[in-house]
Structure formats: structure tokens, C-alpha cells
Amino acid sequence: MALSKSKPQAGIPGLTGRRILALGAAVAALAEGGPLAGAEVSSVSVDALEGVSLATCDLVLIDADAWDAAALTASVKALVAAKAPPPVLMVGGSLPASLVRDLLRLEHADILEAPFAPDQLTSAIQALLAGMAAAPAPAGPASGSRCWAVMGAVGGAGATTLAIEMAHALSTRDKARVCLIDLNLADGAAAAYLGVNGALRLSDFAAAPERIDTAVLQALSAAVSPSFDLLAAPRDPTGFDLATHDAVLRLLEVACETYDWVILDMPRHRRAWSLEALSGCDEILVISELTVPALLAARSLSDEVEHALSGAAQPRIVLNRLASRVFGPAPSMTEAERALQRKAVAGVSSDWEAAAASANLGGPVAQHRPKSKIVKDVQVLVEKLVAEPARRDAARAA
């Protein structure tokens, strides 16, 4: 890369605090008293580009002269394949036509041939950032969104499976846009069940949660179907520790502004943000198996949440894995409700083969076993809940 010599330049206006990913030592050096002064510049190699979270970047700046053709081609293909990539500016003196064609497949990309003056670099960067800011955001829900939380009374109660099935059922209604958010940030299973990769790293936004917006959600979500997105974190034992209270709540706020329906797969162990997240939900569903320990845990968890929210929300219990009883000690639904000391909102039939096959194939049960009793029972539950007024709307009306 060759930057023509001129008097020292001040940083580009509006670049202070912007996050720039620099591929090449020469472009990274422009932050040291040069045009990129004031920006947060991170330097990486083209080989490491695929492992970088692009959602936190405002601009990717590539020095084509610093890398061989094969590495450059691979980096451009990674950018083209990324979901909602940031603007990309490539500079250099020798740019192969095939590479330029690939780069310009990106919606926000430009080429700057060396040598160039600092003001040319400034103009190119400002134009890219302005174009990104002017790009229309995906349309939000036409009316107020609704949010349901799903949490298991005990581990293995089937909360994630039912959250997936409810999200899928909602996504088939009137072209509604649905987002399932797996808030089990250390070891959530939703991504594995759906056969996709989790890309949500809330630690990237710990210092600046306000950076989470609709475009970031687009970049971090995995599309399960055209109207069903998943936000899930990759497995990380420190996931809960690194995700801040403000980042989690900002994520939920933007999701509810973007989607018609938001389903939260909640951890059953309380976190610093749990009660605030639950207080913003229209429904809180506690999933229980038909075992005495699970039923007692469901009753306790429901009572704890209701008390902690000062009665503002009453969790509802869904009894999962109902089976026709011929022999054995499993309680009936009536006996289960007696143990719960409250009525269950619904029961979902047991169909182990359908649930296991769908998890192994990757996708909702409704996709792989559409005639399963699980699908039918979840549909009945969803229709029942949809028909009731949203709790947040009722609270506002009151």
C-alpha cells in the first residue's frame, strides 16, 4: 500500500470510537496519528478472518499488497458469505480483476488504488459508512411484539424442545417473524437441536451494549426458516460470567422491536438479569415432567417467580411427556395438578422417537415428524395462548 505524502492528517471526522478491522500492518499503522486516529483499530491476518466476530466491526480495511492472491481470495469469500457483513474497503496497487469482482458482490464495498492521498482515503471511508447508515433496516413488527419465556423445572424436562416447537408453530402463522433466543449462554442446546451454529457472543458488547441493534441481530442470528431465526451462543463455560446484565437486556429489547414473536429459552437457575427478562414477558411457561420431583420443582419454581415479581406475572405449567398409563407409578394429569396445587395450562404427549429423530436430523419435530402428537399438542397450546390478550398490553390498558 502506498499513501502519498502530505502534511500530517487529523483523524477522519466521525471515526472516533468506530471499530475497524485492519488486515495488513500498513493500514493498521494509519491509526497512529494518521487518518484512522481515534478509531479502535484491531489488526488481524486474513487467515484469522473467519474466526472474528464481524458484527462488532464498523469497517474492514484490507491492504491487498500485504497478502498473496490465495489468502486474499479466501478472505473476500468469507466476507461475501458472512451474514450482514460490515463495509469493506480494499486498498492496493495490484488488484486482480477476479478479486475486485468478488469484492463488489458485497452491498457496501469499495476499491482504492494506490498510491492515494489521505483525503481520498477519508472520502472512501466516509462514503462507505454513510451508505451503511442509510441502508434500510429490516421492517419491524407491524404491531406490538409478544414475548414468551420457557424454562424447565428440572434438567431434561424438554423445555428447549418445546420452545423450538412453539417458535416454529408461531412462524407459520400469518407470515409472522419469530426469534428464539437461547439464554442458556454456557451450554444451550437449541442450536444443536436445529442443526445450526450459534454465533451470539454477548461478551463482545459488554463495554458498549448500545451497539446491539437490528443489524447486529441480523448478523448474529441463524435462519432456521425464512420467518424463524435463532439467537444462540456457542458453547462456552464462561458464557454467563462474560455476558453483562445490560447486554442481555439490550438484546431482548432490540429483539422485541424487530420480531413479531420472541421466545426465550430461559435458564432455570436465576441470573442477574433473569427477573427483569421475565417481567417483560407476556407468558412464563414452566415445563415439567410427570415425576414427583419434577412436579415439586415446578411448583416451587412457579411460586418463586410469582413472588419475586410481586404477583405481576403468574407462571403457567406445561406437563410434558404425557403417556397412556397401563402399568407403573406415573401420575395422571389430575394427580399431577393436585401435586402442583394449580391447573396446568396444557399437556404435551410423549413421542420419544419423533423428538430424538428430529434432534439427530437437525430441525423442529414439525419438520421431520409433522404427524407426531408433540406437534399437535404444541399447536393446541400455541393457539390457546395466542387467543389470550398479551399481558403487557393488558397492563398498559389498565
Short mmCIF file of C-alpha atoms in Angstrom, two decimals:
data_model
loop_
_atom_site.label_atom_id
_atom_site.label_comp_id
_atom_site.label_asym_id
_atom_site.label_seq_id
_atom_site.Cartn_x
_atom_site.Cartn_y
_atom_site.Cartn_z
CA MET A 1 0.00 0.00 0.00
CA ALA A 2 1.29 3.47 -0.82
CA LEU A 3 -0.15 6.56 0.84
CA SER A 4 1.08 9.72 -0.87
CA LYS A 5 2.98 12.04 1.43
CA SER A 6 1.36 15.22 2.67
CA LYS A 7 1.14 17.17 5.91
CA PRO A 8 0.04 15.17 8.96
CA GLN A 9 -3.68 14.44 8.91
CA ALA A 10 -6.18 14.64 11.71
CA GLY A 11 -8.47 11.68 12.23
CA ILE A 12 -11.44 11.32 9.90
CA PRO A 13 -14.48 13.17 11.32
CA GLY A 14 -17.00 10.79 12.82
CA LEU A 15 -14.48 7.94 13.13
CA THR A 16 -13.77 8.33 16.84
CA GLY A 17 -14.80 5.18 18.67
CA ARG A 18 -15.57 3.29 15.47
CA ARG A 19 -14.26 -0.26 15.35
CA ILE A 20 -12.10 -1.01 12.33
CA LEU A 21 -10.67 -4.40 11.43
CA ALA A 22 -7.34 -3.86 9.66
CA LEU A 23 -5.88 -6.63 7.51
CA GLY A 24 -2.31 -5.55 6.98
CA ALA A 25 0.29 -3.78 9.12
CA ALA A 26 0.40 -0.71 6.84
CA VAL A 27 -3.31 0.06 7.15
CA ALA A 28 -3.27 -0.66 10.90
CA ALA A 29 -0.47 1.94 11.26
CA LEU A 30 -2.82 4.64 9.93
CA ALA A 31 -4.34 4.80 13.41
CA GLU A 32 -1.10 6.20 14.80
CA GLY A 33 -1.59 9.88 14.14
CA GLY A 34 -2.97 9.21 10.67
CA PRO A 35 -6.44 9.27 9.11
CA LEU A 36 -7.68 6.49 11.41
CA ALA A 37 -6.68 8.31 14.59
CA GLY A 38 -9.40 8.00 17.23
CA ALA A 39 -10.82 4.77 15.86
CA GLU A 40 -10.49 1.44 17.65
CA VAL A 41 -8.31 -0.49 15.19
CA SER A 42 -7.76 -4.22 15.54
CA SER A 43 -5.17 -5.90 13.34
CA VAL A 44 -5.71 -9.48 12.16
CA SER A 45 -4.38 -11.69 9.40
CA VAL A 46 -6.56 -12.80 6.52
CA ASP A 47 -6.21 -16.38 7.76
CA ALA A 48 -7.87 -15.42 11.06
CA LEU A 49 -10.76 -13.51 9.49
CA GLU A 50 -13.24 -16.39 9.66
CA GLY A 51 -12.84 -16.57 13.44
CA VAL A 52 -13.54 -12.87 14.02
CA SER A 53 -16.95 -11.52 15.07
CA LEU A 54 -17.81 -9.16 12.22
CA ALA A 55 -20.95 -7.95 13.98
CA THR A 56 -18.85 -5.74 16.25
CA CYS A 57 -16.96 -4.07 13.36
CA ASP A 58 -17.92 -0.85 11.61
CA LEU A 59 -15.43 -1.27 8.76
CA VAL A 60 -13.00 -3.83 7.34
CA LEU A 61 -9.89 -2.27 5.76
CA ILE A 62 -7.74 -4.61 3.65
CA ASP A 63 -4.25 -3.94 2.31
CA ALA A 64 -4.19 -6.10 -0.83
CA ASP A 65 -0.43 -5.67 -1.23
CA ALA A 66 0.23 -7.36 2.12
CA TRP A 67 -1.15 -10.79 1.21
CA ASP A 68 -0.85 -13.36 -1.53
CA ALA A 69 -3.67 -13.86 -4.02
CA ALA A 70 -4.96 -17.12 -2.50
CA ALA A 71 -5.24 -15.65 1.00
CA LEU A 72 -6.97 -12.53 -0.33
CA THR A 73 -9.47 -14.58 -2.31
CA ALA A 74 -10.29 -16.68 0.75
CA SER A 75 -10.80 -13.57 2.89
CA VAL A 76 -13.13 -11.96 0.35
CA LYS A 77 -15.17 -15.15 0.04
CA ALA A 78 -15.51 -15.27 3.83
CA LEU A 79 -16.82 -11.69 3.81
CA VAL A 80 -19.25 -12.39 0.98
CA ALA A 81 -20.56 -15.47 2.81
CA ALA A 82 -20.98 -13.61 6.11
CA LYS A 83 -24.44 -12.56 7.21
CA ALA A 84 -24.80 -8.74 7.13
CA PRO A 85 -21.05 -8.00 6.80
CA PRO A 86 -19.73 -4.51 7.60
CA PRO A 87 -18.50 -2.16 4.87
CA VAL A 88 -15.22 -3.26 3.26
CA LEU A 89 -12.53 -1.05 1.72
CA MET A 90 -9.65 -2.71 -0.13
CA VAL A 91 -6.57 -0.69 -0.99
CA GLY A 92 -3.56 -1.69 -3.05
CA GLY A 93 -1.54 -1.19 -6.19
CA SER A 94 -2.18 -4.52 -7.86
CA LEU A 95 -5.74 -5.78 -7.67
CA PRO A 96 -6.72 -8.79 -9.84
CA ALA A 97 -9.97 -8.29 -11.73
CA SER A 98 -11.46 -11.51 -10.35
CA LEU A 99 -10.80 -10.35 -6.79
CA VAL A 100 -12.42 -6.97 -7.48
CA ARG A 101 -15.49 -8.67 -8.96
CA ASP A 102 -15.86 -10.87 -5.86
CA LEU A 103 -15.45 -7.93 -3.52
CA LEU A 104 -18.02 -5.80 -5.28
CA ARG A 105 -20.63 -8.51 -4.72
CA LEU A 106 -20.83 -7.03 -1.22
CA GLU A 107 -23.51 -4.38 -0.80
CA HIS A 108 -21.11 -1.93 0.87
CA ALA A 109 -17.62 -2.23 -0.59
CA ASP A 110 -15.11 -0.07 -2.46
CA ILE A 111 -11.66 -0.20 -4.03
CA LEU A 112 -8.92 2.42 -3.61
CA GLU A 113 -5.96 2.07 -5.92
CA ALA A 114 -2.54 3.03 -4.59
CA PRO A 115 -0.92 5.47 -4.44
CA PHE A 116 -3.66 7.62 -2.94
CA ALA A 117 -3.85 10.79 -0.87
CA PRO A 118 -5.20 10.91 2.69
CA ASP A 119 -8.24 12.88 1.56
CA GLN A 120 -9.08 10.11 -0.93
CA LEU A 121 -8.97 7.57 1.89
CA THR A 122 -11.14 9.86 4.01
CA SER A 123 -13.73 10.24 1.24
CA ALA A 124 -13.88 6.49 0.59
CA ILE A 125 -14.35 5.62 4.26
CA GLN A 126 -16.95 8.32 4.86
CA ALA A 127 -18.94 7.23 1.80
CA LEU A 128 -18.99 3.60 2.96
CA LEU A 129 -20.06 4.48 6.49
CA ALA A 130 -22.71 6.89 5.23
CA GLY A 131 -24.08 4.25 2.85
CA MET A 132 -24.29 1.72 5.67
CA ALA A 133 -26.10 4.20 7.90
CA ALA A 134 -28.62 4.97 5.16
CA ALA A 135 -29.38 1.32 4.42
CA PRO A 136 -32.96 0.47 5.39
CA ALA A 137 -33.30 -1.74 8.42
CA PRO A 138 -35.49 -4.82 8.21
CA ALA A 139 -39.09 -3.93 8.90
CA GLY A 140 -40.12 -4.42 12.50
CA PRO A 141 -43.36 -5.99 13.62
CA ALA A 142 -46.47 -4.27 12.32
CA SER A 143 -47.96 -4.24 15.81
CA GLY A 144 -46.63 -4.80 19.30
CA SER A 145 -44.49 -7.90 19.62
CA ARG A 146 -45.21 -10.64 22.14
CA CYS A 147 -42.63 -12.45 24.23
CA TRP A 148 -42.94 -15.85 25.91
CA ALA A 149 -40.40 -17.35 28.30
CA VAL A 150 -39.93 -21.12 28.55
CA MET A 151 -38.00 -22.69 31.43
CA GLY A 152 -37.57 -26.23 32.66
CA ALA A 153 -38.49 -27.14 36.23
CA VAL A 154 -35.63 -29.66 36.19
CA GLY A 155 -32.88 -30.50 33.75
CA GLY A 156 -34.05 -32.62 30.83
CA ALA A 157 -37.73 -31.71 31.16
CA GLY A 158 -37.90 -30.87 27.44
CA ALA A 159 -38.04 -27.07 27.70
CA THR A 160 -35.74 -26.50 24.72
CA THR A 161 -37.66 -28.94 22.52
CA LEU A 162 -40.97 -27.26 23.35
CA ALA A 163 -39.50 -23.76 22.89
CA ILE A 164 -38.37 -24.80 19.40
CA GLU A 165 -41.75 -26.28 18.52
CA MET A 166 -43.63 -23.21 19.76
CA ALA A 167 -41.35 -20.90 17.78
CA HIS A 168 -41.86 -23.00 14.66
CA ALA A 169 -45.65 -23.07 15.14
CA LEU A 170 -45.76 -19.29 15.52
CA SER A 171 -43.60 -18.79 12.43
CA THR A 172 -46.25 -20.49 10.29
CA ARG A 173 -48.96 -18.01 11.34
CA ASP A 174 -49.68 -15.09 9.00
CA LYS A 175 -46.04 -14.67 7.93
CA ALA A 176 -45.06 -13.71 11.47
CA ARG A 177 -41.36 -13.16 12.15
CA VAL A 178 -40.20 -15.21 15.11
CA CYS A 179 -36.95 -15.25 17.06
CA LEU A 180 -35.97 -17.97 19.52
CA ILE A 181 -33.29 -16.76 21.93
CA ASP A 182 -31.37 -19.42 23.83
CA LEU A 183 -30.32 -17.71 27.05
CA ASN A 184 -28.52 -20.78 28.33
CA LEU A 185 -25.32 -18.93 27.49
CA ALA A 186 -22.85 -21.57 28.67
CA ASP A 187 -24.27 -24.78 27.25
CA GLY A 188 -27.51 -24.13 25.40
CA ALA A 189 -28.79 -26.93 23.17
CA ALA A 190 -31.13 -25.10 20.78
CA ALA A 191 -28.50 -24.62 18.04
CA ALA A 192 -27.52 -28.30 18.14
CA TYR A 193 -31.17 -29.40 18.04
CA LEU A 194 -31.77 -27.21 14.99
CA GLY A 195 -28.56 -28.17 13.20
CA VAL A 196 -27.12 -24.64 13.07
CA ASN A 197 -24.15 -22.84 14.62
CA GLY A 198 -24.55 -20.37 17.47
CA ALA A 199 -22.79 -17.03 16.88
CA LEU A 200 -24.08 -14.91 19.78
CA ARG A 201 -21.14 -13.64 21.85
CA LEU A 202 -22.56 -11.11 24.28
CA SER A 203 -19.09 -10.58 25.75
CA ASP A 204 -18.30 -8.58 22.59
CA PHE A 205 -20.85 -6.00 23.75
CA ALA A 206 -20.04 -5.93 27.46
CA ALA A 207 -18.46 -2.47 27.27
CA ALA A 208 -20.97 -0.99 24.84
CA PRO A 209 -24.36 -2.77 24.87
CA GLU A 210 -25.91 0.14 22.98
CA ARG A 211 -24.11 -1.17 19.89
CA ILE A 212 -26.62 -4.01 19.70
CA ASP A 213 -29.16 -3.07 17.04
CA THR A 214 -31.25 -4.74 14.36
CA ALA A 215 -28.26 -5.09 12.04
CA VAL A 216 -26.28 -6.85 14.77
CA LEU A 217 -29.18 -9.24 15.38
CA GLN A 218 -29.24 -9.97 11.66
CA ALA A 219 -25.54 -10.74 11.67
CA LEU A 220 -25.62 -12.96 14.75
CA SER A 221 -28.81 -14.92 14.11
CA ALA A 222 -29.09 -18.24 12.32
CA ALA A 223 -32.02 -18.66 9.93
CA VAL A 224 -33.99 -21.81 10.71
CA SER A 225 -36.62 -20.91 8.10
CA PRO A 226 -37.49 -17.70 6.23
CA SER A 227 -39.54 -16.47 9.20
CA PHE A 228 -37.80 -18.23 12.10
CA ASP A 229 -34.42 -17.05 13.43
CA LEU A 230 -32.34 -18.41 16.28
CA LEU A 231 -30.02 -16.41 18.51
CA ALA A 232 -27.74 -18.77 20.43
CA ALA A 233 -24.27 -18.65 21.88
CA PRO A 234 -21.52 -21.16 21.09
CA ARG A 235 -20.69 -23.48 23.97
CA ASP A 236 -18.57 -21.58 26.49
CA PRO A 237 -18.25 -22.44 30.19
CA THR A 238 -17.65 -18.74 30.93
CA GLY A 239 -20.65 -17.57 28.87
CA PHE A 240 -22.74 -16.47 31.86
CA ASP A 241 -19.81 -14.72 33.52
CA LEU A 242 -18.88 -12.68 30.43
CA ALA A 243 -22.40 -11.59 29.45
CA THR A 244 -23.34 -8.41 31.28
CA HIS A 245 -26.77 -7.55 32.63
CA ASP A 246 -27.10 -4.57 30.28
CA ALA A 247 -26.04 -6.51 27.19
CA VAL A 248 -28.63 -9.24 27.79
CA LEU A 249 -31.45 -6.76 28.35
CA ARG A 250 -30.44 -4.69 25.34
CA LEU A 251 -30.51 -7.84 23.21
CA LEU A 252 -34.05 -8.63 24.36
CA GLU A 253 -35.19 -5.04 23.83
CA VAL A 254 -33.97 -4.96 20.23
CA ALA A 255 -35.36 -8.42 19.52
CA CYS A 256 -38.82 -7.31 20.66
CA GLU A 257 -38.55 -4.25 18.40
CA THR A 258 -37.58 -6.41 15.42
CA TYR A 259 -39.73 -9.54 15.60
CA ASP A 260 -43.43 -10.23 15.97
CA TRP A 261 -42.78 -13.06 18.41
CA VAL A 262 -39.83 -13.66 20.72
CA ILE A 263 -39.42 -16.97 22.56
CA LEU A 264 -36.88 -17.10 25.39
CA ASP A 265 -35.33 -20.43 26.35
CA MET A 266 -34.50 -19.41 29.92
CA PRO A 267 -32.01 -21.00 32.32
CA ARG A 268 -33.77 -22.33 35.38
CA HIS A 269 -31.04 -21.03 37.70
CA ARG A 270 -31.55 -17.32 38.33
CA ARG A 271 -29.09 -14.81 36.85
CA ALA A 272 -28.66 -11.09 37.50
CA TRP A 273 -30.92 -10.33 34.54
CA SER A 274 -33.46 -13.16 34.91
CA LEU A 275 -36.23 -11.34 36.76
CA GLU A 276 -36.08 -8.27 34.52
CA ALA A 277 -36.26 -10.51 31.46
CA LEU A 278 -39.24 -12.41 32.89
CA SER A 279 -41.02 -9.22 33.92
CA GLY A 280 -41.13 -8.14 30.27
CA CYS A 281 -42.72 -11.39 29.07
CA ASP A 282 -46.36 -11.90 28.23
CA GLU A 283 -46.21 -15.57 29.25
CA ILE A 284 -43.90 -17.54 31.53
CA LEU A 285 -44.16 -21.28 30.90
CA VAL A 286 -42.60 -23.76 33.31
CA ILE A 287 -42.09 -27.19 31.74
CA SER A 288 -42.39 -30.24 33.98
CA GLU A 289 -42.20 -33.96 33.53
CA LEU A 290 -44.67 -36.32 35.19
CA THR A 291 -42.37 -37.32 38.01
CA VAL A 292 -42.88 -36.32 41.62
CA PRO A 293 -39.50 -34.49 41.92
CA ALA A 294 -40.18 -32.55 38.70
CA LEU A 295 -43.71 -31.62 39.78
CA LEU A 296 -42.48 -30.39 43.16
CA ALA A 297 -39.73 -28.41 41.45
CA ALA A 298 -42.25 -26.89 39.02
CA ARG A 299 -44.48 -25.80 41.88
CA SER A 300 -41.54 -24.27 43.78
CA LEU A 301 -40.12 -22.52 40.72
CA SER A 302 -43.52 -21.07 39.79
CA ASP A 303 -44.10 -19.82 43.34
CA GLU A 304 -40.61 -18.29 43.50
CA VAL A 305 -41.03 -16.40 40.22
CA GLU A 306 -44.51 -15.20 41.10
CA HIS A 307 -43.33 -13.96 44.50
CA ALA A 308 -40.20 -12.31 43.07
CA LEU A 309 -42.31 -10.43 40.50
CA SER A 310 -44.76 -9.35 43.22
CA GLY A 311 -47.63 -11.15 41.53
CA ALA A 312 -47.26 -9.16 38.31
CA ALA A 313 -46.97 -12.41 36.37
CA GLN A 314 -48.24 -15.88 37.14
CA PRO A 315 -46.16 -18.65 35.56
CA ARG A 316 -48.13 -21.39 33.85
CA ILE A 317 -47.12 -25.03 33.96
CA VAL A 318 -46.96 -27.29 30.91
CA LEU A 319 -46.86 -31.02 31.62
CA ASN A 320 -44.54 -32.69 29.13
CA ARG A 321 -44.23 -36.33 28.00
CA LEU A 322 -47.75 -37.44 28.84
CA ALA A 323 -48.22 -41.13 28.13
CA SER A 324 -51.09 -43.57 28.28
CA ARG A 325 -50.66 -45.38 31.56
CA VAL A 326 -51.31 -49.10 31.66
CA PHE A 327 -48.90 -50.21 34.36
CA GLY A 328 -46.49 -48.31 36.56
CA PRO A 329 -46.47 -45.47 39.08
CA ALA A 330 -46.54 -42.43 36.75
CA PRO A 331 -49.15 -39.90 37.98
CA SER A 332 -52.11 -38.92 35.83
CA MET A 333 -52.63 -35.30 34.79
CA THR A 334 -55.24 -34.88 37.53
CA GLU A 335 -52.85 -36.29 40.13
CA ALA A 336 -50.09 -34.05 38.77
CA GLU A 337 -52.27 -30.95 39.16
CA ARG A 338 -53.03 -31.98 42.72
CA ALA A 339 -49.30 -32.10 43.44
CA LEU A 340 -48.79 -28.75 41.68
CA GLN A 341 -51.67 -27.17 43.62
CA ARG A 342 -52.67 -25.42 40.40
CA LYS A 343 -54.07 -26.28 36.99
CA ALA A 344 -51.68 -26.99 34.16
CA VAL A 345 -52.20 -24.85 31.07
CA ALA A 346 -51.59 -27.82 28.76
CA GLY A 347 -50.13 -31.27 28.38
CA VAL A 348 -47.80 -32.48 25.63
CA SER A 349 -47.76 -36.15 24.67
CA SER A 350 -44.64 -38.27 24.82
CA ASP A 351 -43.11 -39.21 21.44
CA TRP A 352 -39.51 -40.12 22.08
CA GLU A 353 -38.82 -41.41 18.56
CA ALA A 354 -40.02 -38.19 16.91
CA ALA A 355 -38.08 -35.94 19.31
CA ALA A 356 -34.87 -37.97 19.03
CA ALA A 357 -35.06 -38.26 15.23
CA SER A 358 -35.62 -34.52 14.83
CA ALA A 359 -32.71 -33.68 17.14
CA ASN A 360 -30.43 -36.04 15.22
CA LEU A 361 -31.52 -34.70 11.83
CA GLY A 362 -31.49 -31.06 12.96
CA GLY A 363 -34.76 -29.18 12.95
CA PRO A 364 -38.18 -28.96 14.62
CA VAL A 365 -40.25 -32.09 15.17
CA ALA A 366 -42.89 -30.43 12.97
CA GLN A 367 -40.42 -30.53 10.07
CA HIS A 368 -39.33 -34.17 10.34
CA ARG A 369 -42.34 -35.79 12.03
CA PRO A 370 -45.31 -33.50 11.24
CA LYS A 371 -47.86 -36.12 12.37
CA SER A 372 -46.30 -36.50 15.81
CA LYS A 373 -48.53 -35.99 18.85
CA ILE A 374 -45.97 -33.43 20.02
CA VAL A 375 -46.74 -31.22 17.03
CA LYS A 376 -50.49 -31.47 17.55
CA ASP A 377 -50.31 -30.73 21.29
CA VAL A 378 -47.95 -27.79 20.86
CA GLN A 379 -50.24 -26.34 18.18
CA VAL A 380 -53.18 -26.53 20.60
CA LEU A 381 -51.09 -24.81 23.31
CA VAL A 382 -49.94 -22.06 20.94
CA GLU A 383 -53.47 -21.38 19.67
CA LYS A 384 -54.72 -21.16 23.26
CA LEU A 385 -52.04 -18.68 24.30
CA VAL A 386 -52.32 -16.59 21.12
CA ALA A 387 -56.05 -16.19 21.65
CA GLU A 388 -55.50 -14.56 25.04
CA PRO A 389 -54.62 -10.86 25.35
CA ALA A 390 -50.95 -10.05 25.74
CA ARG A 391 -50.14 -9.40 29.39
CA ARG A 392 -48.05 -6.31 28.56
CA ASP A 393 -50.92 -4.86 26.50
CA ALA A 394 -53.39 -5.57 29.30
CA ALA A 395 -51.09 -3.90 31.82
CA ARG A 396 -50.80 -0.80 29.64
CA ALA A 397 -54.58 -0.64 29.19
CA ALA A 398 -55.08 -0.85 32.96
#
